[in-house]
Tab-separated table of N, CA and C in Angstrom:
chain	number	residue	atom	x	y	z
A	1	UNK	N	-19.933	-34.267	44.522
A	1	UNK	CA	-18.898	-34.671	45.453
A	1	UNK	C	-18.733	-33.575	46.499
A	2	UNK	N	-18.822	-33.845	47.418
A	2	UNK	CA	-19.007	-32.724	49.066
A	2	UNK	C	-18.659	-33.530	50.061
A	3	UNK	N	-18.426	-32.611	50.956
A	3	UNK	CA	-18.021	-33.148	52.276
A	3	UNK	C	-18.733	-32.501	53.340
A	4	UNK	N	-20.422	-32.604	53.070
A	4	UNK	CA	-21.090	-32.191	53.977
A	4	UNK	C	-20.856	-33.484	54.891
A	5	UNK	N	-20.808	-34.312	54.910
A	5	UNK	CA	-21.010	-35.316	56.082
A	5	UNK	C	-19.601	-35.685	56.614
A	6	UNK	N	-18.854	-34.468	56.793
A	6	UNK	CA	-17.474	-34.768	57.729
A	6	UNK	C	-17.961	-34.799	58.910
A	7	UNK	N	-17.223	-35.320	59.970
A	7	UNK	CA	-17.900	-35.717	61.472
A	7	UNK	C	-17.113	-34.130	62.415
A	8	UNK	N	-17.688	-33.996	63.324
A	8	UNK	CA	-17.504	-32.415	64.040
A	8	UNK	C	-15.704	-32.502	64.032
A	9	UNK	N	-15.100	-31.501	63.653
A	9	UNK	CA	-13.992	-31.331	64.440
A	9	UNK	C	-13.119	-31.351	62.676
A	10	UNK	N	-13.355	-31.691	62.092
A	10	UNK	CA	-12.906	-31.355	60.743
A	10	UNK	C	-13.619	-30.670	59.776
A	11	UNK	N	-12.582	-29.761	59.127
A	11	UNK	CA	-13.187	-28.999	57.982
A	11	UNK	C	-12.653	-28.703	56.368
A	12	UNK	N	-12.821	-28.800	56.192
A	12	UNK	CA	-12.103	-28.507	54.580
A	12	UNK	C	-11.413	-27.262	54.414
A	13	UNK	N	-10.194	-27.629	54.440
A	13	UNK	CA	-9.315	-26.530	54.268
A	13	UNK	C	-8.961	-25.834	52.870
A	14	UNK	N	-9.084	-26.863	51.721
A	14	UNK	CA	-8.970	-26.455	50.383
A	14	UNK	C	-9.644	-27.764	50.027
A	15	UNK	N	-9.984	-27.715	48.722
A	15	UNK	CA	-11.213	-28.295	47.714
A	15	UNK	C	-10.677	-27.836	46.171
A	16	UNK	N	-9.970	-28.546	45.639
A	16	UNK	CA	-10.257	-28.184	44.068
A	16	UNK	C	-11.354	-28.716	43.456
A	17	UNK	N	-12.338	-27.927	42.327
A	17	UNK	CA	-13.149	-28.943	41.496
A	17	UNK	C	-13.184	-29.915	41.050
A	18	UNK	N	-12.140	-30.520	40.756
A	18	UNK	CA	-11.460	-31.471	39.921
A	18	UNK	C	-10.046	-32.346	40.249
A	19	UNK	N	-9.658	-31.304	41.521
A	19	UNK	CA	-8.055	-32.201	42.016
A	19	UNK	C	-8.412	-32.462	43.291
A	20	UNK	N	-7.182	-31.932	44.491
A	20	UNK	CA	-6.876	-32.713	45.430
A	20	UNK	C	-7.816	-31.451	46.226
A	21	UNK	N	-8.069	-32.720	47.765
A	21	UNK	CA	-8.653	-31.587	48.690
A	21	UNK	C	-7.580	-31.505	49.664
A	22	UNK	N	-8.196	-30.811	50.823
A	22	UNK	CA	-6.612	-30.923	52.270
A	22	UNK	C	-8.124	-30.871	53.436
A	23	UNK	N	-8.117	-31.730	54.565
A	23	UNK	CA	-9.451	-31.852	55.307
A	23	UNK	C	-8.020	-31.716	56.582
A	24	UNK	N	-8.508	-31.085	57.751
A	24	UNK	CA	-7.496	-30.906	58.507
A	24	UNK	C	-8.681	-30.838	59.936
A	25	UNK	N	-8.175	-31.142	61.233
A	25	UNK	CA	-8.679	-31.694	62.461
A	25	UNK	C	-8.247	-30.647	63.171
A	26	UNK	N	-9.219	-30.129	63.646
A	26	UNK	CA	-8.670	-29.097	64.908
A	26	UNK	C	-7.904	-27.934	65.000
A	27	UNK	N	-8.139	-27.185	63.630
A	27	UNK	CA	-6.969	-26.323	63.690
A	27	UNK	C	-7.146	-25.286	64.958
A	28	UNK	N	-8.099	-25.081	64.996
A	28	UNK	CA	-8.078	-23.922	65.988
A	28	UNK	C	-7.506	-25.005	67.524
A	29	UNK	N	-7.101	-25.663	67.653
A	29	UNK	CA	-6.195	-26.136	68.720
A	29	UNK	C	-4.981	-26.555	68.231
A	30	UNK	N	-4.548	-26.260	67.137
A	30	UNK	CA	-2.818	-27.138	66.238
A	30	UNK	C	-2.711	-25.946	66.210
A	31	UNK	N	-2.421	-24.865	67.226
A	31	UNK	CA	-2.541	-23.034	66.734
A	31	UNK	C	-0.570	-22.553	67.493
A	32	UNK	N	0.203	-23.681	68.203
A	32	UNK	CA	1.161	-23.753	68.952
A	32	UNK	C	1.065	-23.182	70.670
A	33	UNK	N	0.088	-23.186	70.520
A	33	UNK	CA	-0.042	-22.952	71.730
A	33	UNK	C	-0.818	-23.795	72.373
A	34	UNK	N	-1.898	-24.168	72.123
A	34	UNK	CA	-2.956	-25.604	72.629
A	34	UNK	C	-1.550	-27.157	72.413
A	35	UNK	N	-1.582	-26.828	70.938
A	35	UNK	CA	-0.881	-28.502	70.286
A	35	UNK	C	-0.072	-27.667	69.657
A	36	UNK	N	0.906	-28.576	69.353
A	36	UNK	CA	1.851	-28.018	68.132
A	36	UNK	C	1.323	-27.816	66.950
A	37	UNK	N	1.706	-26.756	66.257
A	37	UNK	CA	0.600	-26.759	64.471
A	37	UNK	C	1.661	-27.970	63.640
A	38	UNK	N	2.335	-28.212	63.931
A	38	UNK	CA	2.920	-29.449	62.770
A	38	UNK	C	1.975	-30.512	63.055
A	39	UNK	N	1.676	-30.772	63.944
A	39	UNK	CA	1.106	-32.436	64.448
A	39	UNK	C	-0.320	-32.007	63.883
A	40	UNK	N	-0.809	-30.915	63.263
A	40	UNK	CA	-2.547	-31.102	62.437
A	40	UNK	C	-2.763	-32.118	61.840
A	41	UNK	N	-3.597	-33.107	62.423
A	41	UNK	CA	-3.708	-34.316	61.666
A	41	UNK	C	-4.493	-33.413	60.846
A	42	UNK	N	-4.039	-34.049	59.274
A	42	UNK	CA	-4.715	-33.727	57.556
A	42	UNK	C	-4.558	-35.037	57.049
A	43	UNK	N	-5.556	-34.499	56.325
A	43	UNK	CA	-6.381	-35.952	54.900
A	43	UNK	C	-6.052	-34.921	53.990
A	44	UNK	N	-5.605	-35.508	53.114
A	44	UNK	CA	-4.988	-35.297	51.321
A	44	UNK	C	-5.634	-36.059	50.761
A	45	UNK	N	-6.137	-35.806	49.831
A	45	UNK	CA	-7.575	-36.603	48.611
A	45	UNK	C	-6.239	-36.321	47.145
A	46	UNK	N	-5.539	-36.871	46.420
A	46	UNK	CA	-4.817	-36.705	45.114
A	46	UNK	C	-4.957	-37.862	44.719
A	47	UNK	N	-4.848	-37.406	43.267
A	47	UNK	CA	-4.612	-38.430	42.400
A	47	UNK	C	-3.030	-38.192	41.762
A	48	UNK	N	-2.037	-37.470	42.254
A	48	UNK	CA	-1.144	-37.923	41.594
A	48	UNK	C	-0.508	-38.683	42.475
A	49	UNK	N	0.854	-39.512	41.413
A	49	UNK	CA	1.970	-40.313	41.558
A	49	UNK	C	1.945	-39.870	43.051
A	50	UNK	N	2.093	-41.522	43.910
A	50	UNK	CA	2.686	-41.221	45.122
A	50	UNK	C	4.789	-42.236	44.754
A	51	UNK	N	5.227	-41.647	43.726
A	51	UNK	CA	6.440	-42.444	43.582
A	51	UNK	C	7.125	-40.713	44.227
A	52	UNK	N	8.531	-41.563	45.277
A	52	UNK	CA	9.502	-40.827	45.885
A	52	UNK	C	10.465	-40.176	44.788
A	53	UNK	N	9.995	-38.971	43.884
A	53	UNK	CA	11.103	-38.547	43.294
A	53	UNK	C	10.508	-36.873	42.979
A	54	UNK	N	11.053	-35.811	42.897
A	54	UNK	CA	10.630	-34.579	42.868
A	54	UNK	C	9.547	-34.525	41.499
A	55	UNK	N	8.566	-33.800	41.695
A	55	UNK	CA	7.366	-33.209	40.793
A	55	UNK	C	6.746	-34.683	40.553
A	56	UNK	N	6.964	-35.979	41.145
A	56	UNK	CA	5.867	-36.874	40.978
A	56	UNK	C	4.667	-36.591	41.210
A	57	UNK	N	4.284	-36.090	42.620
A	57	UNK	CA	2.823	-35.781	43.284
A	57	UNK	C	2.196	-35.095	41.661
A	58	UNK	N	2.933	-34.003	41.157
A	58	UNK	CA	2.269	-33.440	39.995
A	58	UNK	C	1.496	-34.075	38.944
A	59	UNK	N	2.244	-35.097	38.835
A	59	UNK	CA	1.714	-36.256	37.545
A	59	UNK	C	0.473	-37.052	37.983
A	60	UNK	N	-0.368	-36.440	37.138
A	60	UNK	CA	-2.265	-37.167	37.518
A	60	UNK	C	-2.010	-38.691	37.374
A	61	UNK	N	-2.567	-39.652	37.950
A	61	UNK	CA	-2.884	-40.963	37.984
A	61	UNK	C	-4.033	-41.505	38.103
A	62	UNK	N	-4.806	-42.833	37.271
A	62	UNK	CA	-6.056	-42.927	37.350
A	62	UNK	C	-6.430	-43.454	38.323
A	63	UNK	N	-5.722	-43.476	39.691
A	63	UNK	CA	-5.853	-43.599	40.632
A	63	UNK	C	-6.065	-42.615	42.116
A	64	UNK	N	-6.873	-42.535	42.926
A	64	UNK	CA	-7.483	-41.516	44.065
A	64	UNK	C	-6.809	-42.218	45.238
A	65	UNK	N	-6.225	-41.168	45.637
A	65	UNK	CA	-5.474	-41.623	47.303
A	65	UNK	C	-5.647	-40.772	48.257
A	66	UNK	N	-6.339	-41.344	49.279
A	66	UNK	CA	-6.818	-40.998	50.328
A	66	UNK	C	-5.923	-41.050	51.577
A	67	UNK	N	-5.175	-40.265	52.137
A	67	UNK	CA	-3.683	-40.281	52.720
A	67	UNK	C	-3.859	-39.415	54.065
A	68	UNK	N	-3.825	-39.645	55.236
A	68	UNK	CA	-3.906	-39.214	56.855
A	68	UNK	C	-2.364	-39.060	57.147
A	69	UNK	N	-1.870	-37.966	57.769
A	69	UNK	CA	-0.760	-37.190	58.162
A	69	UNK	C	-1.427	-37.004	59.373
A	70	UNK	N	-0.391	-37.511	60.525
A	70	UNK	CA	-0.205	-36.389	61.913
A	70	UNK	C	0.717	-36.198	62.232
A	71	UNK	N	1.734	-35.504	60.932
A	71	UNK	CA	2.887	-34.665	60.783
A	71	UNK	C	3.316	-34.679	59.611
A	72	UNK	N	4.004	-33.766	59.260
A	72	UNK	CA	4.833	-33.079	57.754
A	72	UNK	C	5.349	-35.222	57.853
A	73	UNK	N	6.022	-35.698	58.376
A	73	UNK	CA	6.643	-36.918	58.354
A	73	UNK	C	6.125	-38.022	58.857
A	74	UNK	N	4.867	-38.055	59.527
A	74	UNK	CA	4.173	-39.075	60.237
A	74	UNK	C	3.115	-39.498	58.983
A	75	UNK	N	2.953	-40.122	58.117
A	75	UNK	CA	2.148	-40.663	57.511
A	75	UNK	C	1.688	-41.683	57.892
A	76	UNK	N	0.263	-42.074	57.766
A	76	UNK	CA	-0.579	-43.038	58.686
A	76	UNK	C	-1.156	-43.618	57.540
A	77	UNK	N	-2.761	-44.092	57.652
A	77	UNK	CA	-3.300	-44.716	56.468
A	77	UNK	C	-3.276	-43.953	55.272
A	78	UNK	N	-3.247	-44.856	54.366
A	78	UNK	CA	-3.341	-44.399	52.760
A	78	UNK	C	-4.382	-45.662	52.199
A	79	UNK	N	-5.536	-44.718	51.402
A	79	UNK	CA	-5.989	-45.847	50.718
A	79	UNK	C	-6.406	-45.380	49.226
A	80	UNK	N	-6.956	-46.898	48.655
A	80	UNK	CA	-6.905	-46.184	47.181
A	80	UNK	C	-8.197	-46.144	46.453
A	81	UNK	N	-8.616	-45.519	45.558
A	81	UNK	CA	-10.186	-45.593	44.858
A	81	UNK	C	-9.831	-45.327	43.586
A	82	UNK	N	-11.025	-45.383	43.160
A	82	UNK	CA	-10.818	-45.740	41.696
A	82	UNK	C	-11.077	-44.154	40.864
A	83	UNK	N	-12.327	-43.194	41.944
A	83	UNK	CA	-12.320	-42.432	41.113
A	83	UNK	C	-12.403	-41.480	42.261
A	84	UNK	N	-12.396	-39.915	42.046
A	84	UNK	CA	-12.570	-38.684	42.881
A	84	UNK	C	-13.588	-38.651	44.065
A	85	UNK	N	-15.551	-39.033	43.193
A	85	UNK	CA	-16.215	-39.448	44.473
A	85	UNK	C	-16.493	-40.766	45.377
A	86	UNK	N	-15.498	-41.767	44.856
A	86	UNK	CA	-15.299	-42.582	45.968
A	86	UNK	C	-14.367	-42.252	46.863
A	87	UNK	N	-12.945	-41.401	46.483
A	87	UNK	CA	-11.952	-40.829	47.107
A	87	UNK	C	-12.764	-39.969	48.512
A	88	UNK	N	-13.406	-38.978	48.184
A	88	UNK	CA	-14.098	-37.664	49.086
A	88	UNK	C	-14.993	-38.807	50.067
A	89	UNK	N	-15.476	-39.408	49.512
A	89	UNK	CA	-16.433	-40.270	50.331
A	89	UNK	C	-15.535	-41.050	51.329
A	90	UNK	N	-14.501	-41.901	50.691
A	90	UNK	CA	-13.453	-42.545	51.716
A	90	UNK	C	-12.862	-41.484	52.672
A	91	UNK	N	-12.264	-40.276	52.325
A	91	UNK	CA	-12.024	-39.469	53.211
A	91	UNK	C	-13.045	-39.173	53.975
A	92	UNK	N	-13.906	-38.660	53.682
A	92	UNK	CA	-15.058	-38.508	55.178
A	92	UNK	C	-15.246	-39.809	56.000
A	93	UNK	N	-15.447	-40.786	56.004
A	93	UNK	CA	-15.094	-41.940	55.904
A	93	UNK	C	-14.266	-42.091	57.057
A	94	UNK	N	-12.978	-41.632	56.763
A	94	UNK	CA	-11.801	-41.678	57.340
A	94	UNK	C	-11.632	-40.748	58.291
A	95	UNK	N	-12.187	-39.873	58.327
A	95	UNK	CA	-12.279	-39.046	59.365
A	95	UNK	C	-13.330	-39.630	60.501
A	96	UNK	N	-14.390	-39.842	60.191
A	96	UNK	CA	-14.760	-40.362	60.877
A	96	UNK	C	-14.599	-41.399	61.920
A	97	UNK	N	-13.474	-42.413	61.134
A	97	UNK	CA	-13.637	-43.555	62.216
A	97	UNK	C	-12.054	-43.014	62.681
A	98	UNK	N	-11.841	-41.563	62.610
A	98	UNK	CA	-10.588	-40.988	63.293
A	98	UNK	C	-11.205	-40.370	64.681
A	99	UNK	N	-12.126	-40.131	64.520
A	99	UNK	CA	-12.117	-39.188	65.942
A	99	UNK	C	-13.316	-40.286	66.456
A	100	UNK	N	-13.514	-41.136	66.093
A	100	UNK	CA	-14.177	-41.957	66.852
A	100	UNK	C	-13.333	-43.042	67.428
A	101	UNK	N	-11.933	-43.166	67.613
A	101	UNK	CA	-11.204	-43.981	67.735
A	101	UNK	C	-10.675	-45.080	67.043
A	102	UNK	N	-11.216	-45.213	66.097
A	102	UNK	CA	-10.521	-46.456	65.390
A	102	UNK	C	-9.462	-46.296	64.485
A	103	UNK	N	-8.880	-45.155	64.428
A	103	UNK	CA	-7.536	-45.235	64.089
A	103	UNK	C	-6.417	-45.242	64.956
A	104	UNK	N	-5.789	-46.168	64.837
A	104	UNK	CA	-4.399	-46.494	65.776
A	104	UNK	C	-3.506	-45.460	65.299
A	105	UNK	N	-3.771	-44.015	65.879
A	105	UNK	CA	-2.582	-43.314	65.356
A	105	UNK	C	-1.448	-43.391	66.256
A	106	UNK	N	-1.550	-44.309	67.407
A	106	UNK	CA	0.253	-44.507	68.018
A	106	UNK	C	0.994	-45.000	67.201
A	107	UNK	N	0.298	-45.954	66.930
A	107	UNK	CA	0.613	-46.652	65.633
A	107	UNK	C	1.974	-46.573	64.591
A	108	UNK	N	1.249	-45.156	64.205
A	108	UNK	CA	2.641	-44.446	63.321
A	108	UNK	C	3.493	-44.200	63.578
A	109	UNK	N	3.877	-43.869	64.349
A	109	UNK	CA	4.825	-43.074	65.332
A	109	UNK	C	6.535	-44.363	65.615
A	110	UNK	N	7.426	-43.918	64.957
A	110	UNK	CA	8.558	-44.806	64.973
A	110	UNK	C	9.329	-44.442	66.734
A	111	UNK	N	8.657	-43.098	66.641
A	111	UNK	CA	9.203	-42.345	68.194
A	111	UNK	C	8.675	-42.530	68.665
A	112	UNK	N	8.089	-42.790	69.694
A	112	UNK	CA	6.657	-42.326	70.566
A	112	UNK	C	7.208	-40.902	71.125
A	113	UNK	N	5.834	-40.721	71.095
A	113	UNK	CA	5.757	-39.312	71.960
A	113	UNK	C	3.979	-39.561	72.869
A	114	UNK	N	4.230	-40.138	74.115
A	114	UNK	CA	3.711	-40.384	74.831
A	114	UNK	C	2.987	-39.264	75.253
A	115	UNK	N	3.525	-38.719	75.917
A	115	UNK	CA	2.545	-37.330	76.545
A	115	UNK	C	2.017	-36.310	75.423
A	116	UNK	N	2.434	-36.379	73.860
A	116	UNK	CA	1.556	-35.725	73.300
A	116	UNK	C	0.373	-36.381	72.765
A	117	UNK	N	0.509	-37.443	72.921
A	117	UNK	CA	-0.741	-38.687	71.966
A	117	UNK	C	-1.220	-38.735	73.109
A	118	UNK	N	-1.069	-38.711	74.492
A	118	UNK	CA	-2.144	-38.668	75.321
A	118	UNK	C	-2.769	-37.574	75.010
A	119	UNK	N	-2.336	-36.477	75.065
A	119	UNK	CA	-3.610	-35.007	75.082
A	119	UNK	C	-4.042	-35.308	73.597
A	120	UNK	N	-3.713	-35.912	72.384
A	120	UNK	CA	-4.402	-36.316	71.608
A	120	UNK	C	-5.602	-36.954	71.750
A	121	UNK	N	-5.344	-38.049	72.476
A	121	UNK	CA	-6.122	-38.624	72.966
A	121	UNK	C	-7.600	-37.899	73.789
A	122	UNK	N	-6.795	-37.270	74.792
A	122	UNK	CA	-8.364	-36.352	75.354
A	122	UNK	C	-9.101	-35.629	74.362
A	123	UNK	N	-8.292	-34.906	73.076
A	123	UNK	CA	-9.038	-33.822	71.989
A	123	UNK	C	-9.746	-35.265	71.491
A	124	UNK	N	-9.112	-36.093	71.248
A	124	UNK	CA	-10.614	-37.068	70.527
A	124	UNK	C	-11.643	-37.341	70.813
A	125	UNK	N	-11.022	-37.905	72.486
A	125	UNK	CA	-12.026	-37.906	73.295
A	125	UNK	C	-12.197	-39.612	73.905
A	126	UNK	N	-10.955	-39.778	73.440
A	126	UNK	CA	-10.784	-41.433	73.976
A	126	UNK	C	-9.850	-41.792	75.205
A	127	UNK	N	-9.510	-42.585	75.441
A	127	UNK	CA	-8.143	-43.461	76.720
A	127	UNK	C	-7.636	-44.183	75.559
A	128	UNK	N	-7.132	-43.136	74.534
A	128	UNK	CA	-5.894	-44.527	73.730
A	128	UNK	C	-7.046	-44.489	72.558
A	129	UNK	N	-6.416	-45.269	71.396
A	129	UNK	CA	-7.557	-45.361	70.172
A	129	UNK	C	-6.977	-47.017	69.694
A	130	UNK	N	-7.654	-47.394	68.874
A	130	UNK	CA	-7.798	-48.570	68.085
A	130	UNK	C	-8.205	-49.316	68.075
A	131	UNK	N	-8.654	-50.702	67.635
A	131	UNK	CA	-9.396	-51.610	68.313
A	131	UNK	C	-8.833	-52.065	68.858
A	132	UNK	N	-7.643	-52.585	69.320
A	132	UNK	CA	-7.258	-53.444	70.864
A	132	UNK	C	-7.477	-52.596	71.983
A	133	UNK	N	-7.702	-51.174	71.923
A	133	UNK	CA	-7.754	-50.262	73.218
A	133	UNK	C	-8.507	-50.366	73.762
């Protein structure tokens, strides 16, 4: 299980053998001075509990969730696998069809924040992302 085939612009920030990874986009521009460092879009690879109550995340589940953040509070897709290397694989996966545009990350956003999802937009390298764009 590896993540040699992440697409340019992401890297593996942490990797456990056996648990969760953290795959993060651009840090050297989420540095507060390019972009804000909160808005680092990250991929989280866990298998624990995604239930809303303190030390859930802790509790292993025989389930792999593959989870995109572009913020501490902006959660975007989440998906699920059955085991660790379908998880790593869906995350690369997921990165991929991120900086290739097909994730609607306006999408998430209950606020908009227009003028920062545009310069998002240029670091991807698109006019807007998703498939209706």
């Amino acid at each position: 299980m590896s993540y040699d085939a992440l697409p340019e612009g992401w890297q593996v920030w942490a990797d456990e053998s056996e648990g969760r990874s953290v795959l993060t986009y651009r840090p050297d521009v989420f540095n507060t001075k390019d972009f804000p460092a909160p808005c680092l879009p990250t991929i989280y690879v866990t298998n624990g509990s995604r239930k809303r109550r303190p030390g859930a995340s802790q509790i292993p589940t025989d389930t792999w969730h593959v989870s995109l953040f572009l913020e501490p509070e902006v959660e975007g897709t989440v998906e699920r696998y059955d085991s660790r290397a379908a998880a790593v694989a869906g995350a690369a996966d997921l990165a991929a069809r991120f900086v290739s545009g097909e994730v609607d990350y306006r999408g998430f956003y209950q606020v908009p924040r227009a003028d920062y999802l545009d310069r998002l937009d240029e670091l991807v390298g698109g006019e807007g992302t998703g498939p209706d764009e």
